[in-house]
JSON list of C-alpha atoms in Angstrom, two decimals:
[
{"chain": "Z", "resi": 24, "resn": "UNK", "atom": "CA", "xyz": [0.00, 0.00, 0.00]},
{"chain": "Z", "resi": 25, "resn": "UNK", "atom": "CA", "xyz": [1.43, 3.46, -0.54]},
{"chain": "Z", "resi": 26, "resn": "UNK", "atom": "CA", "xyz": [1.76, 5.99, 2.07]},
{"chain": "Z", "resi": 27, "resn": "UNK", "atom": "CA", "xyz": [0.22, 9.54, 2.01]},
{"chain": "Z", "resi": 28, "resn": "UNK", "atom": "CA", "xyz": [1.94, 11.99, 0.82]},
{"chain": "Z", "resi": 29, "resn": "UNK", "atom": "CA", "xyz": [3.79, 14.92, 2.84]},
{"chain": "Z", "resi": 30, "resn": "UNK", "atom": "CA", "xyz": [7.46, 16.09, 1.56]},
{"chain": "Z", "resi": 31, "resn": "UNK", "atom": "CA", "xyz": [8.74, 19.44, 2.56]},
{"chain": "Z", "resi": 32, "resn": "UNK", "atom": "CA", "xyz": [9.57, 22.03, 0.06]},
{"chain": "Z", "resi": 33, "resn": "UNK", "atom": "CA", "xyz": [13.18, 23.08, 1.43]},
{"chain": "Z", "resi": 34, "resn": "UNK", "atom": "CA", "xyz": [14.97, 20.70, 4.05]},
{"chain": "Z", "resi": 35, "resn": "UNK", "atom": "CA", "xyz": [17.81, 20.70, 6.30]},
{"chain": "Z", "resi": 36, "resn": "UNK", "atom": "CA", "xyz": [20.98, 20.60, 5.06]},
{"chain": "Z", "resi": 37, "resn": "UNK", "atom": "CA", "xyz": [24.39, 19.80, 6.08]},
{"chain": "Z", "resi": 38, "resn": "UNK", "atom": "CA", "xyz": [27.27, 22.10, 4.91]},
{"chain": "Z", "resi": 39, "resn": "UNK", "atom": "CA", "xyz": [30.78, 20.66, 5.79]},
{"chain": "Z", "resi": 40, "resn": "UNK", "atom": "CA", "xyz": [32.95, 23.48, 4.75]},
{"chain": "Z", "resi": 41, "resn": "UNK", "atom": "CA", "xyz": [35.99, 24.39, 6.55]},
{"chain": "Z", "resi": 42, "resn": "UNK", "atom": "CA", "xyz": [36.47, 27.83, 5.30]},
{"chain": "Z", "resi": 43, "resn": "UNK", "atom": "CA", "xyz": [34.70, 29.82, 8.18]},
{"chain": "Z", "resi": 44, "resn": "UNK", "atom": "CA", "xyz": [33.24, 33.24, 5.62]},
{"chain": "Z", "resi": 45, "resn": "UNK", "atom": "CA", "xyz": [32.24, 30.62, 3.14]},
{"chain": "Z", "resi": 46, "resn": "UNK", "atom": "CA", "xyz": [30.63, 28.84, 5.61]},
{"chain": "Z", "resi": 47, "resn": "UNK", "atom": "CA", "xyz": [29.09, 31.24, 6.38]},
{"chain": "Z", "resi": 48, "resn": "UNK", "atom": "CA", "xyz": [28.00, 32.85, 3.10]},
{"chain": "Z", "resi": 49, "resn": "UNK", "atom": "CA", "xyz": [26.42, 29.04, 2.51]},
{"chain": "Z", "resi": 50, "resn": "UNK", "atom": "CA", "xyz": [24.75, 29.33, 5.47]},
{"chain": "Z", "resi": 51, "resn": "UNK", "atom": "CA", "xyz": [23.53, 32.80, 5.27]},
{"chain": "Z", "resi": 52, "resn": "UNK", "atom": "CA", "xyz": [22.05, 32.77, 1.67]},
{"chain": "Z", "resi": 53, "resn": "UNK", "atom": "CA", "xyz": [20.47, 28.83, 1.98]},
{"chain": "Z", "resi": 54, "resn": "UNK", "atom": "CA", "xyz": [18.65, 30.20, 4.76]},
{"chain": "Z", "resi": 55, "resn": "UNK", "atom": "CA", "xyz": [17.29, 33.27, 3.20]},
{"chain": "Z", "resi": 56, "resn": "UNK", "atom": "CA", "xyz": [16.12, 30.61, 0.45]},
{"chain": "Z", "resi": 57, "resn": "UNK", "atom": "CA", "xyz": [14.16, 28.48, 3.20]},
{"chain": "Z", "resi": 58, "resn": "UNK", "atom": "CA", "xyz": [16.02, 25.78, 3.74]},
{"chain": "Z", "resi": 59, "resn": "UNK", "atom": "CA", "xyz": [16.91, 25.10, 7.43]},
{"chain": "Z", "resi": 60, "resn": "UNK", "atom": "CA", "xyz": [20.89, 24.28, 7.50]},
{"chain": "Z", "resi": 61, "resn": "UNK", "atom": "CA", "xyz": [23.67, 22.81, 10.00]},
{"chain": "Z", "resi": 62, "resn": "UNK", "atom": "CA", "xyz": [26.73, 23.26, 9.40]},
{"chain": "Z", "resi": 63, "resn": "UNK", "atom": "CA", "xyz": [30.13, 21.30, 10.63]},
{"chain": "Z", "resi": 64, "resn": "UNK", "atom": "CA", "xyz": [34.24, 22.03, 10.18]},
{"chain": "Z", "resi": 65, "resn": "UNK", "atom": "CA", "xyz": [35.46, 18.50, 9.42]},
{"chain": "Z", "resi": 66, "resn": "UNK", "atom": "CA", "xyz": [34.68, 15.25, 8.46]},
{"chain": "Z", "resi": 67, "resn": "UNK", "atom": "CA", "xyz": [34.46, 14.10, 11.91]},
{"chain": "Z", "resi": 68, "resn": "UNK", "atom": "CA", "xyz": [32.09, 16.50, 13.65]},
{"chain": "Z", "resi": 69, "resn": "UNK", "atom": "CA", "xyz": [29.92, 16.01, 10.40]},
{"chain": "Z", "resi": 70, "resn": "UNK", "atom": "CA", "xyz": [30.12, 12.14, 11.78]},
{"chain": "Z", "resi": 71, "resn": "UNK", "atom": "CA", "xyz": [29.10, 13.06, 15.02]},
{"chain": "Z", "resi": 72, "resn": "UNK", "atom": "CA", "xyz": [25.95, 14.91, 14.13]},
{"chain": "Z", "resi": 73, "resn": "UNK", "atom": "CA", "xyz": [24.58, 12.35, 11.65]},
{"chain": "Z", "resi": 74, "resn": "UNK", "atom": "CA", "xyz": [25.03, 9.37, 14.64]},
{"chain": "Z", "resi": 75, "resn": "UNK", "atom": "CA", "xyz": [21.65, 11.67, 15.89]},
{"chain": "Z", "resi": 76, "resn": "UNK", "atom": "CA", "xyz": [19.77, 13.35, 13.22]},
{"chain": "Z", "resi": 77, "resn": "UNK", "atom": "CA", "xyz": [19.02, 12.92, 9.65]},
{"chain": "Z", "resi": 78, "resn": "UNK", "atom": "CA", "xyz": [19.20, 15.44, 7.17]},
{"chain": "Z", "resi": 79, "resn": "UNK", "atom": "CA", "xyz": [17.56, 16.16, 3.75]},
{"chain": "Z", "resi": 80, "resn": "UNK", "atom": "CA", "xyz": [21.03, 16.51, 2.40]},
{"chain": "Z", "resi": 81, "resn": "UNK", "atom": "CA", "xyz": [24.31, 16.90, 2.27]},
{"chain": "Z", "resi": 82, "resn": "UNK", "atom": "CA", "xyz": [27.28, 19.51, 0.28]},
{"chain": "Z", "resi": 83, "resn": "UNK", "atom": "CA", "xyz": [30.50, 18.52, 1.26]},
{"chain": "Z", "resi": 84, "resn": "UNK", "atom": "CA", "xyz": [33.78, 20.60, 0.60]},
{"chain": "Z", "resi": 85, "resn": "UNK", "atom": "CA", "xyz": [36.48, 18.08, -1.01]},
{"chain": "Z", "resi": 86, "resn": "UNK", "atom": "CA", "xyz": [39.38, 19.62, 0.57]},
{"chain": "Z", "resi": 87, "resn": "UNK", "atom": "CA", "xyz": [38.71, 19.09, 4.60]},
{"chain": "Z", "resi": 88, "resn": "UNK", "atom": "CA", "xyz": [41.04, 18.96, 7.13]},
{"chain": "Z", "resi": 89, "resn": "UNK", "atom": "CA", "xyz": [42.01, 15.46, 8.21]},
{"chain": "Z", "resi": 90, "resn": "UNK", "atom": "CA", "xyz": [39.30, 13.24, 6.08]},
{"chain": "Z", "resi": 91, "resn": "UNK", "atom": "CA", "xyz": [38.73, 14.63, 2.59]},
{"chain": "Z", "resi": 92, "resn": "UNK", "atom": "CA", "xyz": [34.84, 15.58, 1.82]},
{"chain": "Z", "resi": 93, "resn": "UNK", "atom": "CA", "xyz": [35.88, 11.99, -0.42]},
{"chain": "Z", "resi": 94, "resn": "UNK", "atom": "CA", "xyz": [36.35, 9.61, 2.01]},
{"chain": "Z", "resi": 95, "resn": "UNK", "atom": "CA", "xyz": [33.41, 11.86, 4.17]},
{"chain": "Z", "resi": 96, "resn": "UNK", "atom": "CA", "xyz": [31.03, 10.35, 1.00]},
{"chain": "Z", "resi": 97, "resn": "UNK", "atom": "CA", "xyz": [32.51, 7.21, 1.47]},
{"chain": "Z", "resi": 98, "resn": "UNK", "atom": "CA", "xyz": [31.73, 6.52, 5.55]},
{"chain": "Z", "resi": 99, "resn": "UNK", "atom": "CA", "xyz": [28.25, 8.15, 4.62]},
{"chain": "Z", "resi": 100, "resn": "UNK", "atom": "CA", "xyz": [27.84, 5.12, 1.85]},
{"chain": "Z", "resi": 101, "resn": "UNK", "atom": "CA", "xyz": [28.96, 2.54, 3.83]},
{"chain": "Z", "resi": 102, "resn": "UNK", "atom": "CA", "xyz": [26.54, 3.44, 7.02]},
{"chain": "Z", "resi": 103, "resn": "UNK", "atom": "CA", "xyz": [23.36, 1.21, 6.23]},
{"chain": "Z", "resi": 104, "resn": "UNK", "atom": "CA", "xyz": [21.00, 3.99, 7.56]},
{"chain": "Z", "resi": 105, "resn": "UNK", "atom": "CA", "xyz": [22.72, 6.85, 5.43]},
{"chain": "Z", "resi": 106, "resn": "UNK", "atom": "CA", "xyz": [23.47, 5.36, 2.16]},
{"chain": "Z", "resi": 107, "resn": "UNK", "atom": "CA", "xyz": [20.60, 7.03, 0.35]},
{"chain": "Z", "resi": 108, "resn": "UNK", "atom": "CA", "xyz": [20.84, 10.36, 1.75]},
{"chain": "Z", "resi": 109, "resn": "UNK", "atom": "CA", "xyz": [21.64, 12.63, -1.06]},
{"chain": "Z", "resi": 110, "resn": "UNK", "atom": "CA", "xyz": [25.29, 13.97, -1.25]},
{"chain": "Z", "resi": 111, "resn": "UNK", "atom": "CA", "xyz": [26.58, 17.04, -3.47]},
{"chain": "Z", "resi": 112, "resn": "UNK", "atom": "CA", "xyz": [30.37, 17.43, -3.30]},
{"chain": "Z", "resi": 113, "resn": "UNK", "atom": "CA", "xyz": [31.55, 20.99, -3.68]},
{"chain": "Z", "resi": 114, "resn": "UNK", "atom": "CA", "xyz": [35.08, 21.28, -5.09]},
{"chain": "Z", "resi": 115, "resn": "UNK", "atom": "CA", "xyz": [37.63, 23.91, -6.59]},
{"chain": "Z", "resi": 116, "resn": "UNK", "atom": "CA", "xyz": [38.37, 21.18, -8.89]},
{"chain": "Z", "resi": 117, "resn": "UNK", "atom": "CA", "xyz": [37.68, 20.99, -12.45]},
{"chain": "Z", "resi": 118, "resn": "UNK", "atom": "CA", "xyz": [39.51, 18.42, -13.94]},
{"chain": "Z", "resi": 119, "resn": "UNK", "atom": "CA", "xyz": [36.83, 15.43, -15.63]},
{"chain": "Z", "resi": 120, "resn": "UNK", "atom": "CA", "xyz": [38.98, 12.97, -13.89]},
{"chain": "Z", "resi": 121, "resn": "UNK", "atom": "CA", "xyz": [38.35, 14.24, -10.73]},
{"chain": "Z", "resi": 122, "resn": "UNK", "atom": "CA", "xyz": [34.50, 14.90, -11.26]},
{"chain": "Z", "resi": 123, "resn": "UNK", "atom": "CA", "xyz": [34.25, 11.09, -12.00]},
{"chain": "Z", "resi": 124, "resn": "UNK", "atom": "CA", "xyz": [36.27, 10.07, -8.95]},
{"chain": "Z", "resi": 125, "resn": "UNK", "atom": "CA", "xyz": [33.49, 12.12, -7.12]},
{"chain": "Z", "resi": 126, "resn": "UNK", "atom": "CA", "xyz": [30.46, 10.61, -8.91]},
{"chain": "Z", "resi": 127, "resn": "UNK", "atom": "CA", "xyz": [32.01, 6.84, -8.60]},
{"chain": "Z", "resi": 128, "resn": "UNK", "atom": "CA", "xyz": [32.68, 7.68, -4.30]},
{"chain": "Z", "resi": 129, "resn": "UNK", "atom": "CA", "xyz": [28.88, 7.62, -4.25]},
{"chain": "Z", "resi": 130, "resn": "UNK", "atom": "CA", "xyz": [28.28, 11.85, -4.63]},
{"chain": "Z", "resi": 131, "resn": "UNK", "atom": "CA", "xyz": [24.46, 12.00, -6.51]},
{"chain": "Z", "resi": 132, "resn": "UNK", "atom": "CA", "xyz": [26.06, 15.20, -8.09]},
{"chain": "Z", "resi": 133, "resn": "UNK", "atom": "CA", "xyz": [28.97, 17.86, -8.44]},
{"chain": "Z", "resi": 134, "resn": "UNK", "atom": "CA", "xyz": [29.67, 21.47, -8.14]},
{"chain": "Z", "resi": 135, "resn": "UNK", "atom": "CA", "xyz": [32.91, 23.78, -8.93]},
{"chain": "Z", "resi": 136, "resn": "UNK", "atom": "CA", "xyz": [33.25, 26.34, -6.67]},
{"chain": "Z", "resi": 137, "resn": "UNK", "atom": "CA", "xyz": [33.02, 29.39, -6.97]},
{"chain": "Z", "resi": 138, "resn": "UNK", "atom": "CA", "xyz": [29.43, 28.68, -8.30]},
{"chain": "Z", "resi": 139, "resn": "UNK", "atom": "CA", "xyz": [26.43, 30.83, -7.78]},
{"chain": "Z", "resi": 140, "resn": "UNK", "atom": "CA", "xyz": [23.70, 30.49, -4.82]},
{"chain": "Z", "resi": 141, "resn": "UNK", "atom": "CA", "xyz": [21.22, 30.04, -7.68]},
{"chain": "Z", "resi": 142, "resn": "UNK", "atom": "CA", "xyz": [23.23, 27.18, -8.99]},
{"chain": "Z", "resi": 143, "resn": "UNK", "atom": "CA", "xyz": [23.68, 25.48, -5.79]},
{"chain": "Z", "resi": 144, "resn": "UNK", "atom": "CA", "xyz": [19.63, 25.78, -5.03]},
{"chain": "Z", "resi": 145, "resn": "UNK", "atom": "CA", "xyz": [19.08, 24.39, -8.00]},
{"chain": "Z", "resi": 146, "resn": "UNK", "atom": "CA", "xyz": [21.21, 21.55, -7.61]},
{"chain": "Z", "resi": 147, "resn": "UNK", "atom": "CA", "xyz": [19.71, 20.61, -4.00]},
{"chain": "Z", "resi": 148, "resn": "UNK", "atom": "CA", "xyz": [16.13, 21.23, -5.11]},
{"chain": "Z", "resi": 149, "resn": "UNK", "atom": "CA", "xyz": [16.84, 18.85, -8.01]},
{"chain": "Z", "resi": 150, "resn": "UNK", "atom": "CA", "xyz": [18.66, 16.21, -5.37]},
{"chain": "Z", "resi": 151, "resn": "UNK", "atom": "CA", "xyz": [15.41, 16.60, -3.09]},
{"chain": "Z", "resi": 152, "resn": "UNK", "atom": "CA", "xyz": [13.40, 16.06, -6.21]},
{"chain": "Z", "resi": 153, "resn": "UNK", "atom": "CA", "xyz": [14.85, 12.68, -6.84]},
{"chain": "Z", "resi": 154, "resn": "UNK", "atom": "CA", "xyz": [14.72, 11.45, -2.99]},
{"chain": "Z", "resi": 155, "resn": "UNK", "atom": "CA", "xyz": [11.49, 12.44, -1.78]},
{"chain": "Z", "resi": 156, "resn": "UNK", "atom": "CA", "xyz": [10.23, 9.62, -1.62]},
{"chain": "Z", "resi": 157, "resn": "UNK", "atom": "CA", "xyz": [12.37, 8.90, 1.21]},
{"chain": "Z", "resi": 158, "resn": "UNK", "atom": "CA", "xyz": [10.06, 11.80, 3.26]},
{"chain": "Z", "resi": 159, "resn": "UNK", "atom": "CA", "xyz": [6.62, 10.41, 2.28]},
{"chain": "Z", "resi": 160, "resn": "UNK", "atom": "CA", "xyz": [4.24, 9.12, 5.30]},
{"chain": "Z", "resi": 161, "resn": "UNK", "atom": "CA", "xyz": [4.46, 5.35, 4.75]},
{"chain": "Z", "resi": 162, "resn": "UNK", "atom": "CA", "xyz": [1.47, 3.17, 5.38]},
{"chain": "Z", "resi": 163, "resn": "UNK", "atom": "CA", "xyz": [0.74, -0.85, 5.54]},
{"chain": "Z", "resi": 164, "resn": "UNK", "atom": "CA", "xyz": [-2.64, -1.46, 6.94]},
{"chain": "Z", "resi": 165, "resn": "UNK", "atom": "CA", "xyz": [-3.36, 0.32, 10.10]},
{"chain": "Z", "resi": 166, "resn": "UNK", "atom": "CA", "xyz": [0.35, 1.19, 10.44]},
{"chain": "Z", "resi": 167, "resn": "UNK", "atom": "CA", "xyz": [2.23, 4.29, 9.24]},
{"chain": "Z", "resi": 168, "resn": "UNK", "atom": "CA", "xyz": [5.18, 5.60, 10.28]},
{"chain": "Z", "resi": 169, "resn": "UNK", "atom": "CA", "xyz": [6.61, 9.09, 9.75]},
{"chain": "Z", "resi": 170, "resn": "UNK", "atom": "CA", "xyz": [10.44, 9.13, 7.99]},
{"chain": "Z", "resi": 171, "resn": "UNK", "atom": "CA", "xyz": [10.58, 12.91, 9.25]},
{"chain": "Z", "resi": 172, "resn": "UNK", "atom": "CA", "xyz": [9.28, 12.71, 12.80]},
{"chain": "Z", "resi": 173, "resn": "UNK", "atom": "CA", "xyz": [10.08, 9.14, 13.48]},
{"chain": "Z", "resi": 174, "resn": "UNK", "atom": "CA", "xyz": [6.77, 9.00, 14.81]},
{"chain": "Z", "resi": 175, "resn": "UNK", "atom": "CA", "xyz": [4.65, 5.30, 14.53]},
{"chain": "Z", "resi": 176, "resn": "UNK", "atom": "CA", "xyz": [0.96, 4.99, 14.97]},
{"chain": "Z", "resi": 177, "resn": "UNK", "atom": "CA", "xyz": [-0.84, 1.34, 14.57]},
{"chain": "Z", "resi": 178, "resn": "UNK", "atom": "CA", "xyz": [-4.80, 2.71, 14.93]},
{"chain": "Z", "resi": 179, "resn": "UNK", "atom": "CA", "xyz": [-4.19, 5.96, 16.11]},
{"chain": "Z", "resi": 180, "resn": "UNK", "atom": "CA", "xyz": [-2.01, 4.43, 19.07]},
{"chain": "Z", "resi": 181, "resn": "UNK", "atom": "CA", "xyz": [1.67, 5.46, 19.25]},
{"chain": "Z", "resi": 182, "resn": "UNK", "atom": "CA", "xyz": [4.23, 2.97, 19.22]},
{"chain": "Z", "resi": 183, "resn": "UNK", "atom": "CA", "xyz": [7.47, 2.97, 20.24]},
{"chain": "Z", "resi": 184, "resn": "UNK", "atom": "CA", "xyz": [10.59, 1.12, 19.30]},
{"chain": "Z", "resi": 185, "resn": "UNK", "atom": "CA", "xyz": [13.74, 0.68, 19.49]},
{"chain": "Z", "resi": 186, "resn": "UNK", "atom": "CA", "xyz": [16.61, 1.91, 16.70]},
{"chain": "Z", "resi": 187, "resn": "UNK", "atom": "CA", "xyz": [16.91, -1.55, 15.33]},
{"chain": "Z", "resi": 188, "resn": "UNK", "atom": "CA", "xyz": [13.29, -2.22, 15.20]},
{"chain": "Z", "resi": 189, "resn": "UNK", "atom": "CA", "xyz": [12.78, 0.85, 13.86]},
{"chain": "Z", "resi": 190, "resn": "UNK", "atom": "CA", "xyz": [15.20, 0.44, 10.95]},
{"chain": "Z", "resi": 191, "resn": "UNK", "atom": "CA", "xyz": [13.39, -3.43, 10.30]},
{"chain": "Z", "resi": 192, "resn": "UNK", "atom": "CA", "xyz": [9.86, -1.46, 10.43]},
{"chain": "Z", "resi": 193, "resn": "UNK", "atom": "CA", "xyz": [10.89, 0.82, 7.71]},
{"chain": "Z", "resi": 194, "resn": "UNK", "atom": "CA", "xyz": [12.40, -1.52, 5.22]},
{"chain": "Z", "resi": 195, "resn": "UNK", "atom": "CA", "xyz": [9.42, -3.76, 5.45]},
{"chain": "Z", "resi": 196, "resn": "UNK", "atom": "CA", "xyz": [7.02, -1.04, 5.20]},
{"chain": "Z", "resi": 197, "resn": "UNK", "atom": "CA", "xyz": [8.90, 0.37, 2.26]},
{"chain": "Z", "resi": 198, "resn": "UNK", "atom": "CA", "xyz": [8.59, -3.20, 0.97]},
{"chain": "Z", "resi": 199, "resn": "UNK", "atom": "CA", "xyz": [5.69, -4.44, 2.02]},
{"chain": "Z", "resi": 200, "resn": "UNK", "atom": "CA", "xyz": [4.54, -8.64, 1.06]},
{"chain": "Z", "resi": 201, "resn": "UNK", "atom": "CA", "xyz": [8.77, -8.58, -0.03]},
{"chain": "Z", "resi": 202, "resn": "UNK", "atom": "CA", "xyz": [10.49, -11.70, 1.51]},
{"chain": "Z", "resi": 203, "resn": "UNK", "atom": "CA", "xyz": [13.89, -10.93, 3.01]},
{"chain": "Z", "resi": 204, "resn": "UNK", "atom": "CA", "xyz": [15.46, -13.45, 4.26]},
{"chain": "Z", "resi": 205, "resn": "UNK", "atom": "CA", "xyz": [18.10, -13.21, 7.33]},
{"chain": "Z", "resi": 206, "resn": "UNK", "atom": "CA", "xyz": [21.28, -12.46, 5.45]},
{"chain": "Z", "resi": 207, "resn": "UNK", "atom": "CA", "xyz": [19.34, -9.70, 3.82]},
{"chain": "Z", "resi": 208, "resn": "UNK", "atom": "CA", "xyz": [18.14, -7.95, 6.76]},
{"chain": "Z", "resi": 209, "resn": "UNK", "atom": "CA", "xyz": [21.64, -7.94, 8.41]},
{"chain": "Z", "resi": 210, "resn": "UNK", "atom": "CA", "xyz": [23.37, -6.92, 5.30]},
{"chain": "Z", "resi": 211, "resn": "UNK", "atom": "CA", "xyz": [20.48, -4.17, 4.73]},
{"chain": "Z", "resi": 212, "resn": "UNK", "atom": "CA", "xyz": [20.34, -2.97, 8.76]},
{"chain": "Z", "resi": 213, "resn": "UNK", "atom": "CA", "xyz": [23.74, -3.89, 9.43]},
{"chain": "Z", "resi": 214, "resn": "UNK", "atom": "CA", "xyz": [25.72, -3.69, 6.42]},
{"chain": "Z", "resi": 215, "resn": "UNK", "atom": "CA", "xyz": [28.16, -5.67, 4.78]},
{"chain": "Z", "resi": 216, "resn": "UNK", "atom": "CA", "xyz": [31.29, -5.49, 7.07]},
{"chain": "Z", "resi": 217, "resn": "UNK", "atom": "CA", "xyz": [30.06, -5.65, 10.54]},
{"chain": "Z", "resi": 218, "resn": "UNK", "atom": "CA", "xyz": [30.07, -8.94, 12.03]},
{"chain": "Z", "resi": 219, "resn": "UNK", "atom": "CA", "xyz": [26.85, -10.16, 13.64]},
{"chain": "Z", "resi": 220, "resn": "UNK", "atom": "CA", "xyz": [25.31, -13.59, 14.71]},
{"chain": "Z", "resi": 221, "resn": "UNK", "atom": "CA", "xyz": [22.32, -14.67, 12.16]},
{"chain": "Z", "resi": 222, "resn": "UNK", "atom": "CA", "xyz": [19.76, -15.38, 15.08]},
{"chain": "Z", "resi": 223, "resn": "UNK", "atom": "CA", "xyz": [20.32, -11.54, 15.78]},
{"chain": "Z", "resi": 224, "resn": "UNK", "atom": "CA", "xyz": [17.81, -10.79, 13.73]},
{"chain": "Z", "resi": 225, "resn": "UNK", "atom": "CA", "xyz": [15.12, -13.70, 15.12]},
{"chain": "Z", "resi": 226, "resn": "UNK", "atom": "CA", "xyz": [15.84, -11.68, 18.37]},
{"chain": "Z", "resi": 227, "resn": "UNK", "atom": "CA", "xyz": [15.10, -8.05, 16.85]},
{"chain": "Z", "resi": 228, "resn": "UNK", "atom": "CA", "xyz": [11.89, -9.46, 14.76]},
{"chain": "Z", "resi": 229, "resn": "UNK", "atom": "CA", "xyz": [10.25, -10.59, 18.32]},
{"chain": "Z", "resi": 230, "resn": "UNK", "atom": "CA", "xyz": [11.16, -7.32, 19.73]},
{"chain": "Z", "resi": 231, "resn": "UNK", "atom": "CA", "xyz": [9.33, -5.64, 16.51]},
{"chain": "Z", "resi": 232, "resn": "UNK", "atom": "CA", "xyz": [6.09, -7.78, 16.90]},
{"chain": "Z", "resi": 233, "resn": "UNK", "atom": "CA", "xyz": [6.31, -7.10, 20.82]},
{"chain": "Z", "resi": 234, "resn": "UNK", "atom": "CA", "xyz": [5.94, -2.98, 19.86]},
{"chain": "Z", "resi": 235, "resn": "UNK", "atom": "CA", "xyz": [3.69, -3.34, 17.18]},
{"chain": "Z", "resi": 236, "resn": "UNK", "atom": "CA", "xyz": [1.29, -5.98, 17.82]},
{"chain": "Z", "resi": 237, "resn": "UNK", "atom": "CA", "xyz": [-1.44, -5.10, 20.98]},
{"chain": "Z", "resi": 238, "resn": "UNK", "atom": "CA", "xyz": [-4.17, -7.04, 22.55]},
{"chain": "Z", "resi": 239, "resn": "UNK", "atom": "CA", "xyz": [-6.47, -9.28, 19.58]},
{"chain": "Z", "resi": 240, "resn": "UNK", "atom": "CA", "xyz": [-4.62, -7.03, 16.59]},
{"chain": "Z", "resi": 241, "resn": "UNK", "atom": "CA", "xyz": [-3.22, -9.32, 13.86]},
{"chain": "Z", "resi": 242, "resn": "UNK", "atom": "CA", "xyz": [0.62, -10.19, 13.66]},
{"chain": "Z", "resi": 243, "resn": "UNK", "atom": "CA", "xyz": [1.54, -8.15, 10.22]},
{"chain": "Z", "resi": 244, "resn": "UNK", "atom": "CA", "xyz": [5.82, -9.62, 10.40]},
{"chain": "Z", "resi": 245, "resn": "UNK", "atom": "CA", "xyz": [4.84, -12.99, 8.69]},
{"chain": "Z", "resi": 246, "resn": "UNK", "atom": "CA", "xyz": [7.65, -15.69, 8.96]},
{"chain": "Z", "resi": 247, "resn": "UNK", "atom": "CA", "xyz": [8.00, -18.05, 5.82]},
{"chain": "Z", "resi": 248, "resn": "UNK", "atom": "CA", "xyz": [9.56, -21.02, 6.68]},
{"chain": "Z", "resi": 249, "resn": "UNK", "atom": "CA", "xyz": [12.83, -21.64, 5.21]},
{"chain": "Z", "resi": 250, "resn": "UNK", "atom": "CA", "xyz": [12.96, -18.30, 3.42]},
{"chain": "Z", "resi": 251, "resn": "UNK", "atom": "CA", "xyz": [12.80, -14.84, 6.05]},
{"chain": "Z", "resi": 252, "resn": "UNK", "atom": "CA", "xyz": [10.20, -12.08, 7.14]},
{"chain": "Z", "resi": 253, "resn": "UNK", "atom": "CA", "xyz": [7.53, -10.17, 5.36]},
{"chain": "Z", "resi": 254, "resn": "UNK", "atom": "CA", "xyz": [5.04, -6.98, 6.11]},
{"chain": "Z", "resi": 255, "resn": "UNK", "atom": "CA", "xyz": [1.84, -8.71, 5.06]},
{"chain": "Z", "resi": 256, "resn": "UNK", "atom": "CA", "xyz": [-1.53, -9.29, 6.45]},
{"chain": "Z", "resi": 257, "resn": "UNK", "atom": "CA", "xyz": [-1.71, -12.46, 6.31]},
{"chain": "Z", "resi": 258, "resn": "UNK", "atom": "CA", "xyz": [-1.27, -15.50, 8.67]},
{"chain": "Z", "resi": 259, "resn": "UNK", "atom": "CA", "xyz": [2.22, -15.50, 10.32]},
{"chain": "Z", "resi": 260, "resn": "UNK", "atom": "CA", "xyz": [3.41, -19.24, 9.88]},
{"chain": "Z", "resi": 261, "resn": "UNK", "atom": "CA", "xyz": [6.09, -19.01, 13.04]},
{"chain": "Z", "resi": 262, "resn": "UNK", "atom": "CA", "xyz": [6.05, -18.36, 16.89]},
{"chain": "Z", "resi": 263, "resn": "UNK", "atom": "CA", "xyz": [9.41, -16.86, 16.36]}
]
């Protein structure tokens, strides 16, 4: 089932730049443009606030201090709950060579600075374009759950979950009647180089139906035998 829509017309965006007046300049006209924006020095305090919030978006500089705005796309690629947030790398740059090295790191687009506030808008209204999806009220029966706000309802009642759960809840929702087995969900809520026991996830899908499920509501996680977990309505075919 598809979810309702509601996207927001500007978003917040994250401007790693180390140069502090064109940091500010970024920060100064994006606002005045209606986006909301937060801003970071370095790779690694970019790191830190994208552990606790999401944003819309993200311009990178290239040249950072310590970890390049390259290797910055790279950690945000390899992070199973940020590899589809949409990345513009901002460079003094020109060269084709490089702008391919950007695109193949896993940037959506790229910019040569100095480039116009016009230009850039356009760019991240375009990127927002293409993702919005990701900001869409998703629904599956009497469940939907808010991308944005984190917020889950089942019937009007709010649930809560935990981080894990709440990663499983939105890739099934986003899927919903899709199979995944195990070694899908750990590779998709995991990701691929972080070692953890298969039966994890048996754990985490008892904690989901625990949230979700209250008194004489129907189980939605269905279990097929020998192949994973689905978001379906119909008959779950496993106590686990």
């Amino acid at each position: 089932m598809s979810g309702s829509t509601q996207i927001r017309a500007k978003g917040l965006i994250l401007v790693v730049e180390d140069d502090p007046a064109l940091l500010l300049m970024m920060r100064y006209n994006l606002e005045q443009r209606g986006y909301r924006v937060e801003s970071a020095a370095d790779a690694e305090s970019a790191l830190q606030f994208l552990e606790t919030a999401r944003p819309d978006a993200a311009v990178l500089d290239w040249m950072l201090p310590g970890m390049s705005g390259l290797d910055l796309c790279r950690r945000i690629r390899s992070n199973p709950i940020l590899r589809d947030l949409p990345v513009l790398l901002l460079t003094a740059r020109s060269g084709e060579q490089d702008a391919i090295r950007g695109l193949d790191t896993g940037a959506d687009d790229y910019l040569i600075k100095p480039c116009s506030v016009d230009t850039l808008d356009a760019r991240l209204r375009a990127l927002l374009r293409r993702h919005q999806s990701s900001y869409d009220v998703l629904s599956f029966a009497d469940i939907t759950l808010d991308p944005e706000t984190h917020r889950i309802e089942r019937a009007g009642r709010l649930l809560s979950l935990g981080p894990t759960e709440y990663r499983l809840l939105d890739l099934l929702i986003r899927n919903p009647r899709k199979v995944f087995s195990r070694e899908d969900l750990l590779r998709r809520i995991w990701g691929q180089n972080i070692h953890v026991e298969i039966r994890t996830i048996d754990v985490h899908i008892r904690r989901l139906r625990k949230a979700i499920n209250g008194p004489n509501e129907p189980d939605l996680v269905r279990t097929v035998r020998a192949a994973g977990y689905a978001l379906d309505d119909g008959p779950v075919t496993d106590g686990l």
